[in-house]
Coordinates of C-alpha atoms in Angstrom, one line a residue:
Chain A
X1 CA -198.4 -180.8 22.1
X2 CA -201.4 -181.3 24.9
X3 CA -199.7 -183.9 26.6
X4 CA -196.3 -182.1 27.3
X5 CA -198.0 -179.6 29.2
X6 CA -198.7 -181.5 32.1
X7 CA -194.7 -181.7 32.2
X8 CA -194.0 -178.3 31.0
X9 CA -196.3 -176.9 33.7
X10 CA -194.2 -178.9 36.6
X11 CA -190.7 -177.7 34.9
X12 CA -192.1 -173.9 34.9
X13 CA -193.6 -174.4 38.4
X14 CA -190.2 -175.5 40.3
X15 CA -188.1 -173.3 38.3
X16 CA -190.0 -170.5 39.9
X17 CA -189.5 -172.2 43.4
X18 CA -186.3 -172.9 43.1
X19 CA -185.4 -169.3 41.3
X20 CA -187.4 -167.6 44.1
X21 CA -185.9 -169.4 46.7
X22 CA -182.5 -168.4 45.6
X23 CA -183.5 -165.2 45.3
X24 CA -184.3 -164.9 49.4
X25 CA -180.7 -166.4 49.7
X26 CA -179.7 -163.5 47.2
X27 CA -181.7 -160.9 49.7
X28 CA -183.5 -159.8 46.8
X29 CA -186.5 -157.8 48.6
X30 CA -190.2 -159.4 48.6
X31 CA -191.3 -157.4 45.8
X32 CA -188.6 -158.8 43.9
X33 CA -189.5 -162.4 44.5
X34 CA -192.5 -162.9 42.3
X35 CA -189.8 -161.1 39.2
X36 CA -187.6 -164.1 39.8
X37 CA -189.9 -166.8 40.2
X38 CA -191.3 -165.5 36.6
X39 CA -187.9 -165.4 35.5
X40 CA -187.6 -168.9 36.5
X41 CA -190.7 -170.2 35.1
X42 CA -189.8 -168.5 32.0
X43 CA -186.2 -170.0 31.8
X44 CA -187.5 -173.4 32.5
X45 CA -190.3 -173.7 30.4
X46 CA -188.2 -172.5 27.0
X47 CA -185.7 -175.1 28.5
X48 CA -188.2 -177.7 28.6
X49 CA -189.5 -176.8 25.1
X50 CA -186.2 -176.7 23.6
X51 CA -185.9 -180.3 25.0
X52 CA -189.3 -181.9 23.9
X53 CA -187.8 -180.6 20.7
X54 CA -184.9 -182.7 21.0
X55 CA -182.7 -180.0 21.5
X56 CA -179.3 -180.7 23.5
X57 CA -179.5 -179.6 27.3
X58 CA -176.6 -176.8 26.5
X59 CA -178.7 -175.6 23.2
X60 CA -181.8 -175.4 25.3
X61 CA -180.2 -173.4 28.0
X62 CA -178.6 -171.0 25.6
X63 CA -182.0 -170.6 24.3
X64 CA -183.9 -170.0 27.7
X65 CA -180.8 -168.0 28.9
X66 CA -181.8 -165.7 25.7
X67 CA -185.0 -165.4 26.1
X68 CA -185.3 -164.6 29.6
X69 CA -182.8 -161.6 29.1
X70 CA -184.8 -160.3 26.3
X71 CA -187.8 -160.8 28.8
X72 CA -186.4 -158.6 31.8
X73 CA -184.9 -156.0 29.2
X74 CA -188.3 -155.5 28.2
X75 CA -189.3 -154.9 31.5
X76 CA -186.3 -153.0 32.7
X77 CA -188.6 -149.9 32.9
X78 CA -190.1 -151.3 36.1
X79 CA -187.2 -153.4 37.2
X80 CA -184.6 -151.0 36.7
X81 CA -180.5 -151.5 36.8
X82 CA -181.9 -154.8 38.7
X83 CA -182.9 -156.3 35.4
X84 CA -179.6 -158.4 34.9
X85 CA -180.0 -159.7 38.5
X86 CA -183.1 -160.9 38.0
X87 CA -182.3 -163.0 34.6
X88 CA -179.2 -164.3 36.6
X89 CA -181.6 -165.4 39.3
X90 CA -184.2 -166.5 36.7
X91 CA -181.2 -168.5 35.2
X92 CA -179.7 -170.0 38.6
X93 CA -182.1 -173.4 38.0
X94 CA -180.1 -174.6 35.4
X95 CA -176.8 -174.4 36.4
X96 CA -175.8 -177.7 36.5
X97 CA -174.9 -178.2 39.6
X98 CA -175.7 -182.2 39.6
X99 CA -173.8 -183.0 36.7
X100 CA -170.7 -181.2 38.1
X101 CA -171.0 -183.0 41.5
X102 CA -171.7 -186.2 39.6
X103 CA -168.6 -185.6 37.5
X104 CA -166.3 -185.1 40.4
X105 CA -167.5 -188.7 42.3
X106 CA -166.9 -190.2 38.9
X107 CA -163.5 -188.8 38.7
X108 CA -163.1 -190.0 42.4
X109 CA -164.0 -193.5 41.9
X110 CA -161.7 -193.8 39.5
X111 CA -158.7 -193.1 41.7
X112 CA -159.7 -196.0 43.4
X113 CA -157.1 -199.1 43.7
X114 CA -159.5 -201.4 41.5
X115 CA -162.1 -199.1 39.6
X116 CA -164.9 -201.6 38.2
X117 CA -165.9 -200.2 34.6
X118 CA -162.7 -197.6 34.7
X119 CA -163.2 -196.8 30.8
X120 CA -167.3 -196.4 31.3
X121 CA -166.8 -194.1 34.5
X122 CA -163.9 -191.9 32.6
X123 CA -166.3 -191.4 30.0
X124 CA -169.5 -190.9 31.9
X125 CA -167.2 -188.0 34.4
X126 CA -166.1 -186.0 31.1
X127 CA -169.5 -186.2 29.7
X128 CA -170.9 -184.6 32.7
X129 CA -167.6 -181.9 32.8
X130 CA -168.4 -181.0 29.7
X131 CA -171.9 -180.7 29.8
X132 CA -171.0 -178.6 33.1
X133 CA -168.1 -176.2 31.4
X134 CA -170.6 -176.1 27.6
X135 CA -174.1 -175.2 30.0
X136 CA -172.6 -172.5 32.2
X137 CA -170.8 -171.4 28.9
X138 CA -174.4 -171.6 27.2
X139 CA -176.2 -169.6 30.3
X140 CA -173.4 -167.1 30.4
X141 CA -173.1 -165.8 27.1
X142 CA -177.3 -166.0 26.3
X143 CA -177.5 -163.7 29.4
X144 CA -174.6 -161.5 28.4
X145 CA -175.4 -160.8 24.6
X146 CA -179.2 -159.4 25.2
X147 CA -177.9 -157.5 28.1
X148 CA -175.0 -156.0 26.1
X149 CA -176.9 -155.3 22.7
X150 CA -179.9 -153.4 24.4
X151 CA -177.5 -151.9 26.7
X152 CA -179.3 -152.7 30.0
X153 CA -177.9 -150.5 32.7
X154 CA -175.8 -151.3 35.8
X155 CA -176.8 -148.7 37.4
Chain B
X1 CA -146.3 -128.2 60.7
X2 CA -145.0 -127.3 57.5
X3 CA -145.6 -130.3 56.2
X4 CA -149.4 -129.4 56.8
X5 CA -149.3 -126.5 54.8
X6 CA -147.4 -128.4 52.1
X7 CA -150.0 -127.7 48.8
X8 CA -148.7 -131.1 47.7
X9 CA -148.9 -132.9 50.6
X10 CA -152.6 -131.6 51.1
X11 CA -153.4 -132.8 47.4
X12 CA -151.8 -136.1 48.3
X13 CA -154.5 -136.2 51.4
X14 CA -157.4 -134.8 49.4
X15 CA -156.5 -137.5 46.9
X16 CA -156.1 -140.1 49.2
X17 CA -159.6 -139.8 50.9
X18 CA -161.1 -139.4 47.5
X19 CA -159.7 -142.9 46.5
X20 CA -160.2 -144.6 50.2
X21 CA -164.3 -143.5 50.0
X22 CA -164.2 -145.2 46.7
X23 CA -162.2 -148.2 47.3
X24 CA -164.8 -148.7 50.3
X25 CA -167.8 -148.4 48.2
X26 CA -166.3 -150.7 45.7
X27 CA -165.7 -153.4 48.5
X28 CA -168.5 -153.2 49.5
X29 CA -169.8 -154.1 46.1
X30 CA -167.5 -156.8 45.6
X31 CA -168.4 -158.3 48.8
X32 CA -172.4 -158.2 47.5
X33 CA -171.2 -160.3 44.1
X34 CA -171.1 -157.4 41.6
X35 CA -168.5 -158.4 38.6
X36 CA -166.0 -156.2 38.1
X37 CA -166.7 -153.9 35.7
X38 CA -169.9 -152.9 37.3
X39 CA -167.5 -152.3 41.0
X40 CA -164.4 -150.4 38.7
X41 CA -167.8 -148.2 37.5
X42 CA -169.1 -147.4 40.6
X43 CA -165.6 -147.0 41.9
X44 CA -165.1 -144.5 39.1
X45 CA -168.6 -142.7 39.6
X46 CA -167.3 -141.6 43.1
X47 CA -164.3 -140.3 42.6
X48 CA -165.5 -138.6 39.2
X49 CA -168.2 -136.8 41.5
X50 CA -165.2 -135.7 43.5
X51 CA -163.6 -133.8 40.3
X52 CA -161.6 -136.7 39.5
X53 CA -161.2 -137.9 36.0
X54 CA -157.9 -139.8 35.8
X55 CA -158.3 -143.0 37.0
X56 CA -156.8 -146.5 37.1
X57 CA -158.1 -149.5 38.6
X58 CA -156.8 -152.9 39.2
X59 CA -159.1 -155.6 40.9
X60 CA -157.8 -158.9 42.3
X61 CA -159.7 -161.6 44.3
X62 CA -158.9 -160.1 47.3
X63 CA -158.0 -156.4 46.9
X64 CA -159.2 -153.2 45.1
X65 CA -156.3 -150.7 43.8
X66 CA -156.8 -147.3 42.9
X67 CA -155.0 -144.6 41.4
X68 CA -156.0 -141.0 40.8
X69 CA -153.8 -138.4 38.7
X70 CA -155.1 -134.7 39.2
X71 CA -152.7 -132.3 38.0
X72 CA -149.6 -133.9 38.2
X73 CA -150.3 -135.3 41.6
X74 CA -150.9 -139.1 42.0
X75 CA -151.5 -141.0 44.2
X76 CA -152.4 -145.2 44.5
X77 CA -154.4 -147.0 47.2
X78 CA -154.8 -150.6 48.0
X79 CA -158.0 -152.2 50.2
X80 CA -158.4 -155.5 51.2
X81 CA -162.0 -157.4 50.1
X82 CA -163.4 -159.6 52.3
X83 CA -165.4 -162.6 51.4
X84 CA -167.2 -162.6 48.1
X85 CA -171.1 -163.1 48.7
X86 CA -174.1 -162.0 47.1
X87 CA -176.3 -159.5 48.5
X88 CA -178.5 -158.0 45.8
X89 CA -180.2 -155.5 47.9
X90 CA -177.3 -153.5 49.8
X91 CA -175.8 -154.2 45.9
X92 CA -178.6 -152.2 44.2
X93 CA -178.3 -149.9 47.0
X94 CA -174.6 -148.7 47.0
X95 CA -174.8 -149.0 43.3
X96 CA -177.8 -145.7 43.6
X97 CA -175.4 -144.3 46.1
X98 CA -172.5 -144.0 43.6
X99 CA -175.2 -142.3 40.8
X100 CA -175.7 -139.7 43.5
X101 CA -172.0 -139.5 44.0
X102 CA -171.5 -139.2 40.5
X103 CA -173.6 -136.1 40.0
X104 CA -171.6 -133.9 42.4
X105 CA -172.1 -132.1 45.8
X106 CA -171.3 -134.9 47.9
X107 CA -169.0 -134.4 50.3
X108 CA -166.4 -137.2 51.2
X109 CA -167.8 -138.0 54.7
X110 CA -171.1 -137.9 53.8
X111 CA -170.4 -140.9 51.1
X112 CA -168.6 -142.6 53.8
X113 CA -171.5 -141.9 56.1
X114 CA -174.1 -143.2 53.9
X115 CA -172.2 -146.2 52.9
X116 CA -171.8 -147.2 56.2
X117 CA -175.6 -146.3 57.0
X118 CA -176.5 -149.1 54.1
X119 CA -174.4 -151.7 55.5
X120 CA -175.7 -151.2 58.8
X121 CA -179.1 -151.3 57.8
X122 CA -180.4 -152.7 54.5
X123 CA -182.6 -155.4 55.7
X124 CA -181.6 -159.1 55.3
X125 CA -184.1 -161.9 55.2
X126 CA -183.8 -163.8 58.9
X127 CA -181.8 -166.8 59.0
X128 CA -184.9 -168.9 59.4
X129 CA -186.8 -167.6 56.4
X130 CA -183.7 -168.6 54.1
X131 CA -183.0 -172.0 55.7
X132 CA -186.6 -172.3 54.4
X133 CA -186.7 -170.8 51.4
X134 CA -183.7 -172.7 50.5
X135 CA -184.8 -176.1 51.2
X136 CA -188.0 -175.1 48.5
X137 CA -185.3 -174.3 46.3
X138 CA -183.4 -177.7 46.8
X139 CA -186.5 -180.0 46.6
X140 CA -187.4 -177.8 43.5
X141 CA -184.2 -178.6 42.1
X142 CA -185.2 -182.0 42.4
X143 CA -187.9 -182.4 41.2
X144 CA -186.2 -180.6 38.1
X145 CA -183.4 -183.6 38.3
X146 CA -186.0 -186.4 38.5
X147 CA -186.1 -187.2 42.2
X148 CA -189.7 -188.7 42.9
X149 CA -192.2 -186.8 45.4
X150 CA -191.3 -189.6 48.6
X151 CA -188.2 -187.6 48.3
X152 CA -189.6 -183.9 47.9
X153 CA -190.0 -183.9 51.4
X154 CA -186.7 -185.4 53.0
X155 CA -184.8 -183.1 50.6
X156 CA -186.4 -180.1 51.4
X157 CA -185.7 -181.0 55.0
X158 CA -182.1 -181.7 54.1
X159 CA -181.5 -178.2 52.3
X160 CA -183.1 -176.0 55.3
X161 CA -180.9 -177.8 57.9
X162 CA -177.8 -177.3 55.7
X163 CA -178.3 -173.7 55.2
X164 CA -179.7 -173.4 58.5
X165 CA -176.1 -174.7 59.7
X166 CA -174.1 -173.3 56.9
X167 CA -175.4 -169.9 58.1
X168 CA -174.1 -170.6 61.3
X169 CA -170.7 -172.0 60.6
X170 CA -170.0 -169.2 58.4
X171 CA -171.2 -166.5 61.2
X172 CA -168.4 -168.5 63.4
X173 CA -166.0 -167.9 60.9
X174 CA -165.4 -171.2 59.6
X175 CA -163.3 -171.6 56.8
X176 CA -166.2 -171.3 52.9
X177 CA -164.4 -174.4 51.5
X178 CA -164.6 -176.7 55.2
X179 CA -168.3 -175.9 55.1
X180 CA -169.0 -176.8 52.2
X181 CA -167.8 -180.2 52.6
X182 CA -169.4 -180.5 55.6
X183 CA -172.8 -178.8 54.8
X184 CA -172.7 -181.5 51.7
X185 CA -171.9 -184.2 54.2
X186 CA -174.8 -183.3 56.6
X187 CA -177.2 -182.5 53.6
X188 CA -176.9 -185.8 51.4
X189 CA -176.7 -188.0 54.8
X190 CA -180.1 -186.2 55.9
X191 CA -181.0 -186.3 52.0
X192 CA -180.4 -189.8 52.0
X193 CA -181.9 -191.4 55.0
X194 CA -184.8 -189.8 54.7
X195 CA -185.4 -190.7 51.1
X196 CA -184.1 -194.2 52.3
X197 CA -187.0 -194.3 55.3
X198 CA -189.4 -193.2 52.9
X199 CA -188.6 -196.0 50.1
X200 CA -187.5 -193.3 47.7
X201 CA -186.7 -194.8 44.6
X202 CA -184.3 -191.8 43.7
X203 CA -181.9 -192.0 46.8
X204 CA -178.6 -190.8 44.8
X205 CA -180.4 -188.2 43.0
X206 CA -182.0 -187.0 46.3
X207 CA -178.8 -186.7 47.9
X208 CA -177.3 -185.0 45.3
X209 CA -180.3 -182.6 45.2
X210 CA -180.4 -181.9 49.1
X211 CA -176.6 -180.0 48.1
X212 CA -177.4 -177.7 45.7
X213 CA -177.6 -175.0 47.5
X214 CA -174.0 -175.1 47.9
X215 CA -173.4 -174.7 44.1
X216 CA -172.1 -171.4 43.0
X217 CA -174.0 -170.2 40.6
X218 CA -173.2 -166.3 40.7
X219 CA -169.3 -166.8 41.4
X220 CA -169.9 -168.9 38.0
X221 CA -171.5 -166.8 35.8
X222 CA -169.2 -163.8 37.6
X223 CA -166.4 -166.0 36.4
X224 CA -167.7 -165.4 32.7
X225 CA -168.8 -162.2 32.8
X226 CA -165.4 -160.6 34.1
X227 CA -163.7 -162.8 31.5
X228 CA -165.8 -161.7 29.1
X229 CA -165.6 -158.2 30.3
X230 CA -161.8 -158.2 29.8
X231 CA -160.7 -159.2 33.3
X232 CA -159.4 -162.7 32.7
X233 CA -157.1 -163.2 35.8
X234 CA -160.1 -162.4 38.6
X235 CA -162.9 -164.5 35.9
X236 CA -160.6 -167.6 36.5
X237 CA -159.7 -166.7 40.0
X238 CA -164.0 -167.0 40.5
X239 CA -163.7 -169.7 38.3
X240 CA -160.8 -171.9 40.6
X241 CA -163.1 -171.0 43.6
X242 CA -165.8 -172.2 42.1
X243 CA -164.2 -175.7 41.7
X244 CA -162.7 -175.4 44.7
X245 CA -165.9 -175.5 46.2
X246 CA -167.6 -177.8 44.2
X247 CA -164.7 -180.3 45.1
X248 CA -165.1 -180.0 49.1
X249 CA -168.5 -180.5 48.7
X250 CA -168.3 -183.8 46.3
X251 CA -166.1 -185.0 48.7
X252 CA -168.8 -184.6 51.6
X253 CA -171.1 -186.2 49.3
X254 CA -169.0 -189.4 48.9
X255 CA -168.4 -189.6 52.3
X256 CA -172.2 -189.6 53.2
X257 CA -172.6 -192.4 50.5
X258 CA -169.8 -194.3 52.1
X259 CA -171.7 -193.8 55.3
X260 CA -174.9 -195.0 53.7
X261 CA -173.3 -198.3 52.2
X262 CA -174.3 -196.5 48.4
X263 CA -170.2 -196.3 47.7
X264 CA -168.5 -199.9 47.2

């Protein structure tokens, strides 16, 4: 378990940079930053986790998705209705952005007159949309189902 | 004149301001990325603080409608939405403006007033801070992807010149789905030479890092949520911008590979 952490430490580390630097893009306010950079670090470690344990990438979102909006419904006292927003911003580093542009260039080559390794690209381009459509289906619903059983409010 | 002292006719434009303050307040919160249950409840907030209690809503991608029904008058009202952003503070913002609204003793100008008041001036960080902050966030990314750290520093240079640029272009007016195919362009060519210069084992990855921050990850999970929420037309209207955009800015990606000899 000791010698994941070196790795689980980075993954928690630049989901927070990466959640926190969305967040500035969102305009959440600077005392809303360090929520979202835990949010991230949260998300990505139980991600990370959920890998090491062999977990698929969608089943290990699902799970971090979970997790981190059980973590911010805990704390909605101090975060108020911006509780939600902050998971969502927590969650924002594992959208799988990369897969989805990879898909679409794979999908692009082969429209190409002679595609090399047409099957092998057709296969790799549907992996990736699926993993795409199943992850933001996996990061969707665990931030919806906390946030509608403990009835976080919008307002 | 008679028309002025109509009692219906003076419902009708009682009615109609009630639904116009609304309909502005819920653009506004459509514009800031709220899904659209949370905008038809703040919509419905208002107009209940008004006395209102019958209402319908109907939300499209690019339009709010509104009807009220007070004692056998009705009336419906349509407003245009502009472009859908995300903007968490003026968001949280209006969304406490229509809890006040909702308790009562608000007049009708004095929501418009206030409204207009956040727009004007909840702060929003400067354009510099987010290029910056942003280009953290892409490098982060990568690092999350795999990229190795000769290409940390290209791609975080990348991802603040892309938003630095996008912000621009989209201040100008330039068409959301042209600049995201050229923000991708400029991004993974910037990505891609730098991680090139510096021997970067991870060139592809690094390009396809320095666009991330043109992935849309609140339309996406927007997309969901109002599906979810029972609004299936606007969830797969978010859903076909969403590909829409991730398509432009693919398509700027495989151009700047072209450009870089990575695309046979």
């Amino acid at each position: 378990m000791l010698e994941l952490l070196p790795h689980l430490l980075h993954q928690a580390l630049f989901g927070a940079f990466a959640a926190a630097g969305f967040g500035v893009l969102f305009n959440f306010g600077f005392r809303a930053l360090p929520w979202c950079a835990g949010a991230g670090a949260l998300a990505l470690a139980v991600r990370t986790l959920g890998q090491d344990m062999a977990w698929s990438l969608e089943g290990a979102s699902f799970a971090a998705a979970i997790v981190t909006s059980c973590a911010v419904s805990i704390l909605r006292r101090q975060l108020g209705p911006a509780c939600n927003a902050v998971a969502l911003s927590g969650c924002i580093p594992m959208v799988p952005g990369a897969f989805f542009g990879q898909a679409l260039l794979g999908f692009f080559a082969l429209t190409a007159p002679n595609p090399d390794d047409a099957v092998v690209t057709a296969i790799m381009a549907v992996e990736h949309i699926l993993r795409v459509v199943f992850t933001l289906g996996a990061i969707g619903a665990g931030l919806a189902i906390p946030a509608q059983l403990l009835r976080n409010q919008d307002f | 004149m008679e028309s002025n002292s109509d009692p219906i006719i003076v419902r009708h434009r009682e009615l109609e301001t009630y639904a116009n303050a609304a309909l502005r307040l819920g653009r506004v919160m459509m514009e800031c990325g709220a899904s659209v249950s949370v905008v038809h409840a703040g919509m419905r907030m208002v107009v209940q603080g008004f006395g209102v209690d019958d209402v319908s809503m109907r939300s499209g991608y690019a339009s709010l409608e509104m009807t009220l029904h007070v004692g056998g008058t009705t009336i419906t009202r349509m407003l245009q939405v502009g472009r859908l952003g995300v903007n968490h503070r003026l968001d949280q913002a209006v969304r406490q403006l229509a809890v006040r609204a909702s308790k009562g003793g608000m007049a009708v100008d004095e929501v418009d007033a206030e409204l207009a008041r956040l727009v004007r001036d909840t702060p929003r960080h400067p354009a510099w801070v987010v290029a910056v902050a942003v280009g953290i966030a892409c490098a982060s990314f990568g690092r999350l992807l795999g990229i190795d750290w000769l290409a940390f520093g290209p791609v975080l240079v990348a991802g603040c010149i892309g938003q630095y640029v996008r912000h621009q272009l989209l201040h100008r007016g330039v068409n959301v789905f042209i600049v995201a195919g050229v923000i991708a362009f400029l991004s993974a060519t910037l990505g891609g030479i730098g991680a090139m210069l510096l021997r970067s084992s991870s060139v592809n990855l690094a390009m396809m890092a320095s666009i991330l921050l043109l992935v849309p990850g609140v339309p996406s999970t927007n997309a969901q949520t109002d599906i979810m929420d029972g609004y299936p037309t606007m969830g797969s209207a978010r859903a076909v911008w969403v590909l829409m955009i991730m398509i432009f800015a693919a398509v700027g990606v495989w151009f700047a590979e072209a450009l870089l000899g990575l695309r046979s």
